Amino acid sequence: GPEQSGHIAAVGYDMYCRLLENAVRELRNEPTRDPAEVTVDIGITGALPRTYIASDTRRMEAYRRIARARTIDELARVEADLKDAYGDPPQIAQRLVELAQVRIGAFEHGALSVALVEKDVVFRTHDPDPLVRALEGAKGTVRVVRPVLPDKPVRGADLGSQRGVPAAPAHAQAQVIEVFYRPPENFLQGMTLLTVLRRRLNPSLRAEPAPAA
């Protein structure tokens, strides 16, 4: 109705859809986090060039669909639709899809972000166990770095809880833990690191040939 149209005009159609989806998930007690919230910064970029999708509107729509894909299967459908409409993607467009695969896989394993820091791939997370399991058997080393907690509880927080002040949400209380994955140095060259992360974080992709050591 008019009220709904006003909300759409105020926040934009795409954001309105996201808000609506999150509201439905909350009612179903489903997680409201989205893979698009996970940042991936591993020194590799992807894009949809104008030479591949000439229309600005259709190119932005393709970006939106890639960004909003929540599963590998959903992303695969987007990729198939793009191939049907525009032909085989150029390498830089294929990299965009592969980075989205990393982002979705990282999200499914509880990561908040993925970043290449010198020779380490650093995952930030509240629960390192799923990521550690995903990296089991990968060439290289994995270590977990937990934050240093204070020796004594904060008195103000204790007093606040005693006075009936609502506790902070669980996600706000959770500590951010870092998982460091250091691959062999030759894995940091070219697209090898991207391939390793895609396969490790997405079991369905592990049938692909492994990079040479």
Coordinates of N, CA, C and O in Angstrom, one line a residue, residues 5 12 36-37 44 50 74 78 81 90 93 133 136 144 147 154 173 181 187 203-204:
S5 N 5.0 1.7 0.0 CA 5.7 2.4 -1.1 C 6.6 3.5 -0.5 O 7.6 3.8 -1.0
G12 N 15.3 2.8 -0.6 CA 15.7 2.2 -1.8 C 15.2 0.8 -1.9 O 15.1 0.1 -0.9
A36 N 27.4 -10.8 2.3 CA 27.9 -9.6 1.8 C 28.6 -8.7 2.9 O 29.4 -7.8 2.6
E37 N 28.3 -9.1 4.1 CA 29.0 -8.4 5.2 C 30.4 -8.8 5.4 O 31.2 -8.1 6.1
I44 N 43.6 -9.5 -4.5 CA 43.1 -9.9 -5.8 C 41.8 -9.1 -6.1 O 41.0 -9.1 -5.1
R50 N 32.7 -3.1 -18.9 CA 31.7 -2.7 -19.9 C 31.8 -3.5 -21.2 O 30.8 -3.6 -21.9
E74 N 23.4 -20.8 -5.3 CA 22.8 -19.6 -5.8 C 23.7 -18.8 -6.6 O 23.4 -18.3 -7.7
V78 N 23.6 -17.6 -10.7 CA 23.9 -16.3 -11.3 C 24.9 -16.4 -12.4 O 24.8 -15.8 -13.4
D81 N 23.4 -17.7 -15.5 CA 22.6 -16.7 -16.2 C 23.4 -15.7 -16.9 O 23.1 -15.3 -18.1
P90 N 35.1 -12.7 -19.2 CA 36.6 -12.5 -19.2 C 37.2 -12.8 -17.9 O 36.5 -13.0 -16.9
A93 N 36.2 -10.9 -14.7 CA 34.8 -11.2 -14.3 C 34.7 -12.5 -13.6 O 34.0 -12.7 -12.6
R133 N 38.9 -26.4 11.1 CA 38.6 -27.7 10.5 C 38.7 -27.6 9.0 O 39.1 -28.5 8.3
E136 N 42.2 -27.9 7.8 CA 42.9 -29.1 8.1 C 43.4 -29.8 6.8 O 42.6 -30.0 5.9
V144 N 45.8 -20.2 16.0 CA 44.7 -19.4 16.5 C 45.2 -18.4 17.5 O 45.9 -18.8 18.4
P147 N 42.2 -13.1 22.0 CA 42.5 -11.8 22.7 C 42.8 -12.1 24.1 O 42.4 -13.1 24.7
V154 N 35.0 -6.3 34.9 CA 34.8 -4.8 35.0 C 33.7 -4.6 36.0 O 32.5 -5.1 35.8
Q173 N 29.0 -9.4 23.0 CA 29.9 -9.8 24.0 C 31.0 -10.7 23.5 O 32.1 -10.9 24.1
Y181 N 46.4 -18.4 8.8 CA 46.8 -19.5 7.9 C 48.0 -19.0 7.0 O 47.9 -18.0 6.3
F187 N 52.3 -20.4 -2.9 CA 50.8 -20.3 -3.0 C 50.4 -18.8 -3.1 O 49.2 -18.5 -3.4
P203 N 33.5 -27.1 0.3 CA 33.8 -28.5 0.1 C 33.3 -29.0 -1.3 O 33.9 -29.9 -1.9
S204 N 32.3 -28.4 -1.8 CA 31.7 -28.8 -3.1 C 32.7 -28.5 -4.3 O 32.6 -29.0 -5.4

